[in-house]
PDB file of C-alpha atoms in Angstrom:
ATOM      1  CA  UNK A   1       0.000   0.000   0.000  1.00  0.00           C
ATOM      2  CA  UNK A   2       1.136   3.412  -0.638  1.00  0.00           C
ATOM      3  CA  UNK A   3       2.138   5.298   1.846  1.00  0.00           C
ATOM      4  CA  UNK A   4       0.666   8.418   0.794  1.00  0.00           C
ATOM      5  CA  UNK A   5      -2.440   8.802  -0.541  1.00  0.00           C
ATOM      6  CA  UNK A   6      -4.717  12.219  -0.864  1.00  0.00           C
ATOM      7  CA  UNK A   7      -5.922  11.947   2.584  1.00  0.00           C
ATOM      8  CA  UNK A   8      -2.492  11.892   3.694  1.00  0.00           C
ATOM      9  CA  UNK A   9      -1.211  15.123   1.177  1.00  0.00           C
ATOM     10  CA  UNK A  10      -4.181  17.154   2.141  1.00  0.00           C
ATOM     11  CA  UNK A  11      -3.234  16.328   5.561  1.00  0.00           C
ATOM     12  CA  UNK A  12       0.564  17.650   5.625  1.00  0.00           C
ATOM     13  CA  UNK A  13      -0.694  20.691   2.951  1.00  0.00           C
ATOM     14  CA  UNK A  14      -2.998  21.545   6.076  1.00  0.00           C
ATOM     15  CA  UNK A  15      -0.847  20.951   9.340  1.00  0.00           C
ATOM     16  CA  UNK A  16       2.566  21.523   7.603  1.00  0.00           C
ATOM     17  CA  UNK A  17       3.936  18.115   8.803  1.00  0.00           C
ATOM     18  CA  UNK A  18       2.812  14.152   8.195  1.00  0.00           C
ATOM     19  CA  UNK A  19       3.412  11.416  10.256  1.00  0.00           C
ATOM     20  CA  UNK A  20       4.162   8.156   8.631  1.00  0.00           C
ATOM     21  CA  UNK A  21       4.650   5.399  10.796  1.00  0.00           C
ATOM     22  CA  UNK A  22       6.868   2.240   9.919  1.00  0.00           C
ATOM     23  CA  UNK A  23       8.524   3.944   7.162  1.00  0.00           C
ATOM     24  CA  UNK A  24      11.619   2.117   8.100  1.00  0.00           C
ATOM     25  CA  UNK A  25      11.790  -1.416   9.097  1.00  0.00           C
ATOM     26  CA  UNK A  26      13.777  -1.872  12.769  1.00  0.00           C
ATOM     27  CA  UNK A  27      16.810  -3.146  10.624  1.00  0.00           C
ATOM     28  CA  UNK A  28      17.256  -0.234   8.807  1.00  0.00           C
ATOM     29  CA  UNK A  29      17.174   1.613  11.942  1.00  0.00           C
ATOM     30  CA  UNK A  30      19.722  -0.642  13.416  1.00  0.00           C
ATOM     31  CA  UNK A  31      22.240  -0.241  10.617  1.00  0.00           C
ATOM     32  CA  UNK A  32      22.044   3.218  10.955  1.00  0.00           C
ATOM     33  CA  UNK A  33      22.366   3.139  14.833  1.00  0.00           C
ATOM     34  CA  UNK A  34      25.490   0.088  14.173  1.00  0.00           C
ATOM     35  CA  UNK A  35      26.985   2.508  11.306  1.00  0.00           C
ATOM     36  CA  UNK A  36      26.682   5.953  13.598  1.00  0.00           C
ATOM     37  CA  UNK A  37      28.692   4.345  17.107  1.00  0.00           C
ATOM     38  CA  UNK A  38      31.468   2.941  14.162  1.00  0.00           C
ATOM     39  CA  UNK A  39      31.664   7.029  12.768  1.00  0.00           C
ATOM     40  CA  UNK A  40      32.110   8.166  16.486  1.00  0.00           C
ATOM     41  CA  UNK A  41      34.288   5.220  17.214  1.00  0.00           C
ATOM     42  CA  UNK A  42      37.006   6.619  14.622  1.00  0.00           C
ATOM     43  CA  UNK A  43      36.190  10.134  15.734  1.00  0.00           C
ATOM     44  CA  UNK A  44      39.149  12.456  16.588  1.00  0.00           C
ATOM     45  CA  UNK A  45      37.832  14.789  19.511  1.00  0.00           C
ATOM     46  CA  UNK A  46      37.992  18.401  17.763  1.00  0.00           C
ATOM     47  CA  UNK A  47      40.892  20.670  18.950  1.00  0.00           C
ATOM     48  CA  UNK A  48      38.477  23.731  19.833  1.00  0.00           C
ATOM     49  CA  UNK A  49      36.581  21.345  22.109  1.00  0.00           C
ATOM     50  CA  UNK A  50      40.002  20.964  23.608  1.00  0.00           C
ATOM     51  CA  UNK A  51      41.021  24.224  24.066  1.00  0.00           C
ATOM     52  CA  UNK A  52      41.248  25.092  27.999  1.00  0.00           C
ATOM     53  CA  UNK A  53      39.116  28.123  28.880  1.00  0.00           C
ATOM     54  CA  UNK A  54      40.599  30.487  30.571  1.00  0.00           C
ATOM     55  CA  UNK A  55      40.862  34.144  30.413  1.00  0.00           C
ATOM     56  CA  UNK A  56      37.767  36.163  28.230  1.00  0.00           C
ATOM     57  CA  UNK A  57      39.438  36.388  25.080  1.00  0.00           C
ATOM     58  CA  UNK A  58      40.400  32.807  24.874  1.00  0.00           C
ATOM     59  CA  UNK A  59      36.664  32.094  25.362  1.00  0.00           C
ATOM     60  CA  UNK A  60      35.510  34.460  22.619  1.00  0.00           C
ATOM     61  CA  UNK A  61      38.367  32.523  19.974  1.00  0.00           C
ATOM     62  CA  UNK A  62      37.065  29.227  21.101  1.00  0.00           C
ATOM     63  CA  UNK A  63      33.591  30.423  20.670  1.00  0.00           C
ATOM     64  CA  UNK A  64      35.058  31.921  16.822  1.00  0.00           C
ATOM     65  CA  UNK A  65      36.482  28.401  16.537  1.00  0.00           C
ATOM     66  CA  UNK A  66      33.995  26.444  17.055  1.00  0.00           C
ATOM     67  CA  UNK A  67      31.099  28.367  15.086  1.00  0.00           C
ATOM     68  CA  UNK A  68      34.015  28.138  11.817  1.00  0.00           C
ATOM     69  CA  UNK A  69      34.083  24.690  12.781  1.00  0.00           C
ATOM     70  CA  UNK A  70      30.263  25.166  12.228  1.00  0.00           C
ATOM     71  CA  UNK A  71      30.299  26.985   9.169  1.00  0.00           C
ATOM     72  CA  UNK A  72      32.192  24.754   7.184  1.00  0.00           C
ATOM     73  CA  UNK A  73      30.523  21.588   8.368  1.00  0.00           C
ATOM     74  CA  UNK A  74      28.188  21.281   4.868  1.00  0.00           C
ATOM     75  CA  UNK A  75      30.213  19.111   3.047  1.00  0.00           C
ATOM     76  CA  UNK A  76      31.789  16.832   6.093  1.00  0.00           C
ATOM     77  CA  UNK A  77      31.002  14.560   8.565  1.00  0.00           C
ATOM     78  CA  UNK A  78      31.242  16.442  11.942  1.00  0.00           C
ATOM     79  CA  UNK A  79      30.542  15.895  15.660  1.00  0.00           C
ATOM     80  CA  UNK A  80      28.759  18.506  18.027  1.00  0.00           C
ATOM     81  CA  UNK A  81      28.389  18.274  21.720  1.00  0.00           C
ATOM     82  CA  UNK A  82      26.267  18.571  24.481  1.00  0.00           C
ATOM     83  CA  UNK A  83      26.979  21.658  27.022  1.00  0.00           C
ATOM     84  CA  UNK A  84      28.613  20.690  30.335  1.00  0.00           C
ATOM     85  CA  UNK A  85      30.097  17.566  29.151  1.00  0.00           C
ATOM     86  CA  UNK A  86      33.455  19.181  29.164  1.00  0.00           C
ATOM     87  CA  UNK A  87      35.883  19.896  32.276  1.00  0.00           C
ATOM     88  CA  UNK A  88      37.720  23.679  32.270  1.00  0.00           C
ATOM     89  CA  UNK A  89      40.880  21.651  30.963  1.00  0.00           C
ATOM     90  CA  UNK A  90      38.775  20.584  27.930  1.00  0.00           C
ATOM     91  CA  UNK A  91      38.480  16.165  29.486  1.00  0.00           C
ATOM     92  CA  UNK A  92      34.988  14.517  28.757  1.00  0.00           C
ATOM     93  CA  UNK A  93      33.302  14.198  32.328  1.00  0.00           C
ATOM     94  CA  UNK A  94      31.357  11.369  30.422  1.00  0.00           C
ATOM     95  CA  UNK A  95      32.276   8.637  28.042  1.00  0.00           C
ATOM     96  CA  UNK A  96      32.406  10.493  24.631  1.00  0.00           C
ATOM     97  CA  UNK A  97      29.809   8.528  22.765  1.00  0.00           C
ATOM     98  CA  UNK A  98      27.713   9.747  25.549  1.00  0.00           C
ATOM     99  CA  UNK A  99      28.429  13.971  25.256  1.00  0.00           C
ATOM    100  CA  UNK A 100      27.368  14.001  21.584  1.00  0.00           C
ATOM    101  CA  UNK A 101      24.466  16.196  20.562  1.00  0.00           C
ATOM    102  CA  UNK A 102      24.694  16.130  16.888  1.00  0.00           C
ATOM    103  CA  UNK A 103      27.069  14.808  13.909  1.00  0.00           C
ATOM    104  CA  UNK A 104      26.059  16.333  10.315  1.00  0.00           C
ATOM    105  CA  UNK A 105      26.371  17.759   7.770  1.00  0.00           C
ATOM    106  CA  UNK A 106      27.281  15.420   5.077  1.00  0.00           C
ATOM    107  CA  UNK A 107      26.309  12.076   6.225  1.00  0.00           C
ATOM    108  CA  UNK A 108      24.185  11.732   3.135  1.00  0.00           C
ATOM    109  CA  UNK A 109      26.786  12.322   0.774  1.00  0.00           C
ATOM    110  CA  UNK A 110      30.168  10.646   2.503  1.00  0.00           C
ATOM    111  CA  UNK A 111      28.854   7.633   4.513  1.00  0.00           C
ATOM    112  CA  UNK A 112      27.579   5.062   2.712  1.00  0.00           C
ATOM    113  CA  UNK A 113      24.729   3.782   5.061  1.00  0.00           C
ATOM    114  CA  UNK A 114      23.756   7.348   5.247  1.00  0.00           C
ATOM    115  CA  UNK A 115      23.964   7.945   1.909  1.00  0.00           C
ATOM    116  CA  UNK A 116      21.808   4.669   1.388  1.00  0.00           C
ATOM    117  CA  UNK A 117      18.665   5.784   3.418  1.00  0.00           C
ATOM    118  CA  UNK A 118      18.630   9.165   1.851  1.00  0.00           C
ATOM    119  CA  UNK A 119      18.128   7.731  -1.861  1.00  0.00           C
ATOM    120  CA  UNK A 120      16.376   4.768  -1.081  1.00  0.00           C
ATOM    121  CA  UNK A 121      13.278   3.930  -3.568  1.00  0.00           C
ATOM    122  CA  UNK A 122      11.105   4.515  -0.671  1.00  0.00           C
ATOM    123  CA  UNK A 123      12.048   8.177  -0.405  1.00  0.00           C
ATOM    124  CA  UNK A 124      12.299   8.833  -3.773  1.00  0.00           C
ATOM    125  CA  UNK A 125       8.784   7.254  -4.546  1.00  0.00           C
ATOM    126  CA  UNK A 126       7.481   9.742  -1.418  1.00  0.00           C
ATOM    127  CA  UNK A 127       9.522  12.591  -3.090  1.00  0.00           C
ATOM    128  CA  UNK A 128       7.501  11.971  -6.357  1.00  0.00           C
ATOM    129  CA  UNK A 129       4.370  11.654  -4.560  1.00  0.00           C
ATOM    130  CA  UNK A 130       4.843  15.487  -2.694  1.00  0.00           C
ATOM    131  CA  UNK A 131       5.058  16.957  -6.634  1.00  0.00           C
ATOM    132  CA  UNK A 132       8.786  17.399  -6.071  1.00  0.00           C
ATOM    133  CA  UNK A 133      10.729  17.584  -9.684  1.00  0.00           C
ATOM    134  CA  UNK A 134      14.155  18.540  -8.749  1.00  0.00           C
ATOM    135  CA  UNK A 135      14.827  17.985  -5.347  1.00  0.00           C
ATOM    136  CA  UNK A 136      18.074  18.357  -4.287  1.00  0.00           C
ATOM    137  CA  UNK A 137      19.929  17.437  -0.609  1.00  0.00           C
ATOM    138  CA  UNK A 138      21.090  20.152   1.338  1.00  0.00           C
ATOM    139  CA  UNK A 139      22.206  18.741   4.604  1.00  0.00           C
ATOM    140  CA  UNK A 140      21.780  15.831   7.294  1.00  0.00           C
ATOM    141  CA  UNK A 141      21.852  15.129  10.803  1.00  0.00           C
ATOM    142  CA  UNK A 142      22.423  12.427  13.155  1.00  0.00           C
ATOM    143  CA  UNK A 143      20.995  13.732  16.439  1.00  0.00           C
ATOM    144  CA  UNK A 144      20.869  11.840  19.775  1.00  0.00           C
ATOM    145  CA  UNK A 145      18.760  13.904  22.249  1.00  0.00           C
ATOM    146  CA  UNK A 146      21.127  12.057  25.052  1.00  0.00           C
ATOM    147  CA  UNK A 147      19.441  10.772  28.141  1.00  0.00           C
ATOM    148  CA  UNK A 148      19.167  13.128  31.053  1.00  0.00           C
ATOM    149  CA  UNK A 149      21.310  15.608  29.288  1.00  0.00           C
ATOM    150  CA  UNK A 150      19.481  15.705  25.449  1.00  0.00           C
ATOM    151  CA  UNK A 151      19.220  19.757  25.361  1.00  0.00           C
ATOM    152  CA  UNK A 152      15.611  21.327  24.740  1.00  0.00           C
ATOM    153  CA  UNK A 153      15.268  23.083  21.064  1.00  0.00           C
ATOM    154  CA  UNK A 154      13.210  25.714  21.401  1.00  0.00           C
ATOM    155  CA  UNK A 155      10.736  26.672  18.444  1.00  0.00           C
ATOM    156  CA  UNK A 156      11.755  27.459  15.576  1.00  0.00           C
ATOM    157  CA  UNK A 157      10.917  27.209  11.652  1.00  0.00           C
ATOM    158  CA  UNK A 158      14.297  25.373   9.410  1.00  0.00           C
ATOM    159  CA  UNK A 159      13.459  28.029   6.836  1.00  0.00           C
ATOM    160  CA  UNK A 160      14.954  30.673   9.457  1.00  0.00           C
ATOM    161  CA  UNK A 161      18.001  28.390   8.728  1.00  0.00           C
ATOM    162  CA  UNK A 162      17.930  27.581   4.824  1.00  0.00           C
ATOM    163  CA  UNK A 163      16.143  30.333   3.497  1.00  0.00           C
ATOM    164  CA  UNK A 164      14.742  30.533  -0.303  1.00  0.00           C
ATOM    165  CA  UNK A 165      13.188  32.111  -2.702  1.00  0.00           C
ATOM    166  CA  UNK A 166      10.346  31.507  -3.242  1.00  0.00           C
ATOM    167  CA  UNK A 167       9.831  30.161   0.370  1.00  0.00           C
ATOM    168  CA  UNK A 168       7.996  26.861   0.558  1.00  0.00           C
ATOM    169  CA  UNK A 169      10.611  24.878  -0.949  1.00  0.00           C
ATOM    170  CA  UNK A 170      12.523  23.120   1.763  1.00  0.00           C
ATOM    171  CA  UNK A 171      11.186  19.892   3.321  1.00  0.00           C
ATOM    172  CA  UNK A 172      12.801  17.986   6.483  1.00  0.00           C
ATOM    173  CA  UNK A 173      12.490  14.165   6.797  1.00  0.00           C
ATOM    174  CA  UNK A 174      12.682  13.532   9.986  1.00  0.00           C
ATOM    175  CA  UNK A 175      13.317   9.177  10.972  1.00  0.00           C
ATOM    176  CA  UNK A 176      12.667   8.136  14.208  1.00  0.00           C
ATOM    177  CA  UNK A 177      15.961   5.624  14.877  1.00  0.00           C
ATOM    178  CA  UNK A 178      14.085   4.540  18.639  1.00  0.00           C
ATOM    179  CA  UNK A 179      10.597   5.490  19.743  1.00  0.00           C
ATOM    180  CA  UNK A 180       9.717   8.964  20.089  1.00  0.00           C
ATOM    181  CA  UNK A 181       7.648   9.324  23.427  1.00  0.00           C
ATOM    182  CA  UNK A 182       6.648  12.423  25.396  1.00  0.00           C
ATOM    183  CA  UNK A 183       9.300  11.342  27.892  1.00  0.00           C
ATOM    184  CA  UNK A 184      12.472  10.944  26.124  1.00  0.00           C
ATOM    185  CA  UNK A 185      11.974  14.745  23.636  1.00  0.00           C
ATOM    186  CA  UNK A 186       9.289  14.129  20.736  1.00  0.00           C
ATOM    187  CA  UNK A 187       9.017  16.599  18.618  1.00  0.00           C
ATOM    188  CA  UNK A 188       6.015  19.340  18.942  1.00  0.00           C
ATOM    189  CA  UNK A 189       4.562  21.115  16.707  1.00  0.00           C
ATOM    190  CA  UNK A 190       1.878  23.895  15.840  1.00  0.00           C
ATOM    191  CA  UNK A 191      -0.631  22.762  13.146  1.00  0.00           C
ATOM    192  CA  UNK A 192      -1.099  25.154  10.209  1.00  0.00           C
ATOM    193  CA  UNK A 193       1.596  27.454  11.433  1.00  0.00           C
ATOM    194  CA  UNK A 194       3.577  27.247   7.626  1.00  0.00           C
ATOM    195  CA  UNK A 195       1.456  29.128   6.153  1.00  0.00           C
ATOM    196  CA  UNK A 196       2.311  32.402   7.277  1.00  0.00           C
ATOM    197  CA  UNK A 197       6.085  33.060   5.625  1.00  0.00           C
ATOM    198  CA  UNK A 198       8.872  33.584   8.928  1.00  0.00           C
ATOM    199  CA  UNK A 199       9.818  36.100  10.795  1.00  0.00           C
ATOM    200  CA  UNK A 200      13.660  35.531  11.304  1.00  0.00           C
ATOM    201  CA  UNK A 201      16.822  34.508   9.206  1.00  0.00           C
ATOM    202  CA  UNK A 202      19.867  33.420  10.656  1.00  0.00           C
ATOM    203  CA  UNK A 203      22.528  34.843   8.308  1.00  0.00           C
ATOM    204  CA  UNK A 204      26.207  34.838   7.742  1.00  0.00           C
ATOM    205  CA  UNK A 205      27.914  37.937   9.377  1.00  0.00           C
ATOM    206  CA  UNK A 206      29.913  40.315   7.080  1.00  0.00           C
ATOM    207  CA  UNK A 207      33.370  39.754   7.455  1.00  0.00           C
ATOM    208  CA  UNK A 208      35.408  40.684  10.342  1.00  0.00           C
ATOM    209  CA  UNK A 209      32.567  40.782  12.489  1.00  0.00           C
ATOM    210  CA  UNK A 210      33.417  38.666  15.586  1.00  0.00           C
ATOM    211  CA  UNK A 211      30.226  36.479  15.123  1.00  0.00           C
ATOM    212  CA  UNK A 212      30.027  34.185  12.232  1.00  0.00           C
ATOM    213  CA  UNK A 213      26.288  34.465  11.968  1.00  0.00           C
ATOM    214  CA  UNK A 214      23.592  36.677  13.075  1.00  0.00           C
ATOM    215  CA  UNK A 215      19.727  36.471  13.145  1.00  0.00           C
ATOM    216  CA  UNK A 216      17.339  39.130  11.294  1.00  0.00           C
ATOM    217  CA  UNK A 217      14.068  39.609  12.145  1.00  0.00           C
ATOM    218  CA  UNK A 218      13.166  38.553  15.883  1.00  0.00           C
ATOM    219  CA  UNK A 219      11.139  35.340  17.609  1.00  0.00           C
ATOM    220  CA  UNK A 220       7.850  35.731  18.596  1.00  0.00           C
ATOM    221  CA  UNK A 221       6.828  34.181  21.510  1.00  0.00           C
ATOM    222  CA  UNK A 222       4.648  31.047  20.694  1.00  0.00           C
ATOM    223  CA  UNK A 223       1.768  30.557  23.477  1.00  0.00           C
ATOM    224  CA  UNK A 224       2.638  26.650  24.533  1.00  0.00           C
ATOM    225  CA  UNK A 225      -1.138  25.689  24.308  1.00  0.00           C
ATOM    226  CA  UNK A 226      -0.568  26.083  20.712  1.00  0.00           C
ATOM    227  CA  UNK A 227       2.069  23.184  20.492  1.00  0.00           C
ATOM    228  CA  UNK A 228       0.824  19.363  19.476  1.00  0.00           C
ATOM    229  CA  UNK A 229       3.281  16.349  20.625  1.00  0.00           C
ATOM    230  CA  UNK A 230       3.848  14.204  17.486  1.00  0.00           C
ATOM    231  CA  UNK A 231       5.454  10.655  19.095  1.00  0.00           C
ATOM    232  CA  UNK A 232       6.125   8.262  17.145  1.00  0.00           C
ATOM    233  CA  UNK A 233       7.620   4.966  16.649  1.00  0.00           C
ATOM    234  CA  UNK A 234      11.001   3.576  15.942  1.00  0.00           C
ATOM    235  CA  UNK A 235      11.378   3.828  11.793  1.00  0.00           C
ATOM    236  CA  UNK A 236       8.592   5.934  11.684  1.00  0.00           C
ATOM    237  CA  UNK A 237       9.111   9.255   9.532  1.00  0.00           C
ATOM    238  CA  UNK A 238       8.094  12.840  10.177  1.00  0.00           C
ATOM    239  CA  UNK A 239       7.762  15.148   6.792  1.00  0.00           C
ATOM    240  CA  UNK A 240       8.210  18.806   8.195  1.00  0.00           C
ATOM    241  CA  UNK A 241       7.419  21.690   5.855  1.00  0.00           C
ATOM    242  CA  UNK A 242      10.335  24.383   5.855  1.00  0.00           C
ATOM    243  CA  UNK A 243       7.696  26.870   7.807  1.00  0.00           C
ATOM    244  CA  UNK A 244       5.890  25.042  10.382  1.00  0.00           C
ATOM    245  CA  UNK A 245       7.210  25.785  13.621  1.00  0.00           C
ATOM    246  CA  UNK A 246       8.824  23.256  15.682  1.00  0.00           C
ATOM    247  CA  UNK A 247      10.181  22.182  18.952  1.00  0.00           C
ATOM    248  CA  UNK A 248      10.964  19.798  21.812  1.00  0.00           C
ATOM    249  CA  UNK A 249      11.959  19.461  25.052  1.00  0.00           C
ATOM    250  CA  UNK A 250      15.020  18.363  27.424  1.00  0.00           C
ATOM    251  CA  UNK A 251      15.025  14.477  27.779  1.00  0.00           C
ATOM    252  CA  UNK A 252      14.700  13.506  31.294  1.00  0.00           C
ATOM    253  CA  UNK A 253      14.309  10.159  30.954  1.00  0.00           C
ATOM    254  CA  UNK A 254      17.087   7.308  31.065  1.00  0.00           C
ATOM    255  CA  UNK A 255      16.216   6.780  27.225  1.00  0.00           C
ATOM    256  CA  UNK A 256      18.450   8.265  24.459  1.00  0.00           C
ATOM    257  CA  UNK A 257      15.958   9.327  21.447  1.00  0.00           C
ATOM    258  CA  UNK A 258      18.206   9.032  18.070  1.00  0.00           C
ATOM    259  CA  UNK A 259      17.069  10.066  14.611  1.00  0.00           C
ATOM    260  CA  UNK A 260      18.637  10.278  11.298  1.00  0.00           C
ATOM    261  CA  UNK A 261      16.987  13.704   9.413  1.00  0.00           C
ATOM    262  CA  UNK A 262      17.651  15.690   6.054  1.00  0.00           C
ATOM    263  CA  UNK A 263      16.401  18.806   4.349  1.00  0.00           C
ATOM    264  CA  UNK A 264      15.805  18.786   0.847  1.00  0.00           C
ATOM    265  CA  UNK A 265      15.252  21.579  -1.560  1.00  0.00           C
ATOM    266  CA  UNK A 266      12.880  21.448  -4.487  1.00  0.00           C
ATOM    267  CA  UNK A 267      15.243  23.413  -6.936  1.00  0.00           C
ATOM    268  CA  UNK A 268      13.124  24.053  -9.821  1.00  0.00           C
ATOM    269  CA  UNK A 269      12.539  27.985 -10.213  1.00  0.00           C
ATOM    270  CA  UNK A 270      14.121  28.241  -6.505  1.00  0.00           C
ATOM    271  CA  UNK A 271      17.056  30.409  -5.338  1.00  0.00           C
ATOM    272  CA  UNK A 272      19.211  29.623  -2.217  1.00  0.00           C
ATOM    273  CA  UNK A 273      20.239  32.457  -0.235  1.00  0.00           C
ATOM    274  CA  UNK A 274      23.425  33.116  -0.509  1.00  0.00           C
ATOM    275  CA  UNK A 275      23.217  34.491   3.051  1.00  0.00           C
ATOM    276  CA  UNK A 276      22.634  30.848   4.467  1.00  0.00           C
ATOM    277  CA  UNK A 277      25.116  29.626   6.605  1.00  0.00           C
ATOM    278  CA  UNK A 278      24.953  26.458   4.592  1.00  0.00           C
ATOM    279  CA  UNK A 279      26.430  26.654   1.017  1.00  0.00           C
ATOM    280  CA  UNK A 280      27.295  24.157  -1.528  1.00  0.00           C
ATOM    281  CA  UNK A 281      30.781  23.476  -2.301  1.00  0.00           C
ATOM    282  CA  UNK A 282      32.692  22.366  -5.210  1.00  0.00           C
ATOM    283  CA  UNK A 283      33.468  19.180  -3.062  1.00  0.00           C
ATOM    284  CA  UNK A 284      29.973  18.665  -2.428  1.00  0.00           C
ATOM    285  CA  UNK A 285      27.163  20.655  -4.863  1.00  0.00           C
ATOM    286  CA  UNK A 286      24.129  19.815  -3.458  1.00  0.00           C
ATOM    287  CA  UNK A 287      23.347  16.060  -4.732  1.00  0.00           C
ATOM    288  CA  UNK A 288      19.952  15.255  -6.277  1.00  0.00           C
ATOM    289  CA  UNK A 289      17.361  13.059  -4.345  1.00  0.00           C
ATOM    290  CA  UNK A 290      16.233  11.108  -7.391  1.00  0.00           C
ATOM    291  CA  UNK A 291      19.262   8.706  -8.532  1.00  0.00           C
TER     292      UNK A 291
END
């Protein structure tokens, strides 16, 4: 059966994100759960998460480090951390696989299981289904949402972060690696809220300013009654229009809540800001979803 029929469409055209459970069998999810602990097996700890804080100015380089580190993630495979899992001398207080928040941005295009997921038929069929003609990859995530520790993200709409022109033109797919539960940091969301553009960008800072990115526009403040929780099961898969606003909370259960997600662009008659932190690069233009 086909995972989305025109129930389902006129459902994510009117709440701005679909749920679509068992999208991915549990050994799909596996591999990718087997494939991500080998990636932060061969890790090398990053020298700016090293560097020992000490007076102010060291603070604001290491700060300048790591967002570069940041900026020029797109077209690797890098690892981001949790706060407060480092001591002053820059020593994990916890075992390393345990301190990670995030690795992206490339996984899609440089690690094969990764890379495998993205294309499969199964997405590209779903991609063809949504009306998308050229859709292209922009990034990918693995995030973790660590128990106990697995930091809140407040709301927010991706297209604040990958802006085009026209908007409308970025999707997430968002796979649920273990179950998603109101305990362990599901995501929330507010239905309908994509249909009325964004009111921020996060942009790259002109040079020699000492932040590498700044926002435009400001955040309004989102009454919480608004906000749906959207669990879901493991290999389940979230489709998140660029505009809907999002969240979740802290995990404060014992359970770790890992998910593989992308963003893809439809580029046909689109422009990507060349403002976005995130840029192609000639060692990684943005691959096409359709193989």
């Amino acid at each position: 059966p086909s995972p989305l029929d025109t129930a389902a469409l006129l459902q994510f055209h009117k709440d701005g994100f679909l749920v679509l459970e068992h999208f991915f069998t549990a050994e799909e999810c596996d591999s990718m759960r087997a494939q991500i602990q080998r990636v932060i097996a061969e890790m090398e700890v990053p020298p700016h998460c090293r560097t020992e804080f000490s007076t102010k100015e060291k603070e604001q380089l290491q700060a300048q480090g790591s967002s570069d580190y940041f900026l020029t993630s797109g077209d690797k495979i890098r690892f981001f951390f949790e706060k407060g899992v480092l001591d002053e001398k820059g020593n994990f207080l916890i075992p390393k696989e345990k301190s990670i928040s995030k690795i992206g941005h490339a996984l899609h295009a440089f690690d094969p299981v990764f890379k495998q997921v993205t294309h499969s038929p199964k997405v590209q069929e779903l991609g063809r289904k949504l009306g998308l003609e050229s859709p292209v990859v922009v990034q990918s995530m693995y995030i973790f949402k660590q128990p106990g520790i697995g930091g809140e993200v407040t709301p927010h709409q991706d297209a604040t972060f990958l802006y085009t022109e026209p908007l409308g033109r970025v999707l997430g797919f968002w796979i649920a690696l273990e179950d998603a539960t109101l305990e362990n940091g599901c995501l929330w969301f507010i239905p309908g809220s994509h249909t009325s553009g964004i009111t921020r960008r996060m942009v790259r800072a002109s040079p020699g300013t000492s932040t590498c990115v700044e926002f435009i526009g400001s955040e309004p403040t989102y009454e919480d009654n608004r906000f749906v929780p959207v669990p879901i099961s493991k290999g389940g898969l979230i489709l998140i229009h660029g505009e809907v606003v999002h969240k979740s909370e802290l995990n404060t259960s014992e359970l770790s809540r890992h998910a593989f997600t992308f963003h893809v662009m439809e580029a046909k008659d689109t422009s990507w800001s060349k403002e976005n932190w995130l840029q192609p690069t000639p060692e990684l233009p943005f691959p096409s979803l359709y193989t």
